[in-house]
GROMACS .gro file of C-alpha atoms in nm:
model
   64
    1MET     CA    1  -2.563   0.954   4.938
    2LYS     CA    2  -2.673   1.283   4.779
    3ILE     CA    3  -2.984   1.150   4.760
    4LEU     CA    4  -3.017   1.161   5.128
    5TYR     CA    5  -2.933   1.552   5.123
    6LEU     CA    6  -3.198   1.601   4.885
    7LEU     CA    7  -3.466   1.404   5.098
    8PHE     CA    8  -3.348   1.578   5.399
    9ALA     CA    9  -3.455   1.916   5.209
   10VAL     CA   10  -3.780   1.796   5.094
   11PHE     CA   11  -3.895   1.664   5.437
   12LEU     CA   12  -3.768   2.004   5.586
   13LEU     CA   13  -3.986   2.197   5.342
   14ILE     CA   14  -4.283   1.956   5.395
   15PHE     CA   15  -4.291   1.953   5.771
   16GLN     CA   16  -4.217   2.316   5.830
   17ALA     CA   17  -4.467   2.515   5.999
   18THR     CA   18  -4.621   2.847   5.870
   19SER     CA   19  -4.655   3.131   6.102
   20GLY     CA   20  -4.972   3.171   6.245
   21SER     CA   21  -5.077   2.814   6.186
   22ALA     CA   22  -5.089   2.777   6.583
   23ASP     CA   23  -5.360   3.083   6.644
   24PRO     CA   24  -5.637   2.960   6.877
   25LEU     CA   25  -5.959   2.898   6.651
   26PHE     CA   26  -6.205   2.954   6.964
   27ALA     CA   27  -6.323   3.270   7.107
   28ASP     CA   28  -6.330   3.128   7.462
   29THR     CA   29  -5.949   3.050   7.410
   30VAL     CA   30  -5.863   3.407   7.283
   31GLU     CA   31  -6.041   3.529   7.587
   32CYS     CA   32  -5.876   3.334   7.830
   33ARG     CA   33  -5.516   3.416   7.696
   34SER     CA   34  -5.570   3.776   7.655
   35GLN     CA   35  -5.636   3.780   8.014
   36GLY     CA   36  -5.286   3.624   8.073
   37ASN     CA   37  -5.440   3.269   8.164
   38PHE     CA   38  -5.374   2.952   8.012
   39CYS     CA   39  -5.574   2.636   7.905
   40ARG     CA   40  -5.517   2.284   8.031
   41ALA     CA   41  -5.683   1.973   7.997
   42GLY     CA   42  -5.769   1.836   8.342
   43ALA     CA   43  -5.738   2.001   8.675
   44CYS     CA   44  -5.546   2.313   8.721
   45PRO     CA   45  -5.234   2.326   8.919
   46PRO     CA   46  -5.287   2.373   9.305
   47THR     CA   47  -5.187   2.732   9.288
   48PHE     CA   48  -5.452   2.801   8.996
   49THR     CA   49  -5.821   2.814   8.971
   50ALA     CA   50  -6.044   2.731   8.671
   51SER     CA   51  -6.181   3.053   8.555
   52GLY     CA   52  -6.356   2.922   8.237
   53SER     CA   53  -6.326   2.730   7.945
   54CYS     CA   54  -6.119   2.670   7.638
   55HIS     CA   55  -6.143   2.510   7.300
   56GLY     CA   56  -6.514   2.507   7.285
   57GLY     CA   57  -6.554   2.370   7.673
   58LEU     CA   58  -6.293   2.090   7.604
   59LEU     CA   59  -6.039   2.247   7.820
   60LYS     CA   60  -6.031   2.453   8.151
   61CYS     CA   61  -5.885   2.823   8.169
   62CYS     CA   62  -5.641   2.819   8.483
   63SER     CA   63  -5.584   3.186   8.622
   64LYS     CA   64  -5.375   3.274   8.946
   0.00000   0.00000   0.00000
């Protein structure tokens, strides 16, 4: 049973996210989010309009 605690600790260290690992890599994504908008795959919600692209053109930048 003691090995389970050690195994749990090892998994916790392996799958721990590092700070800054979720930073956007694309310039269009940074520009979209800096304007207070968000990126979405597919159509924007009904009260939002597509104002650009994100992730190198794969997603839409939705704005109010």
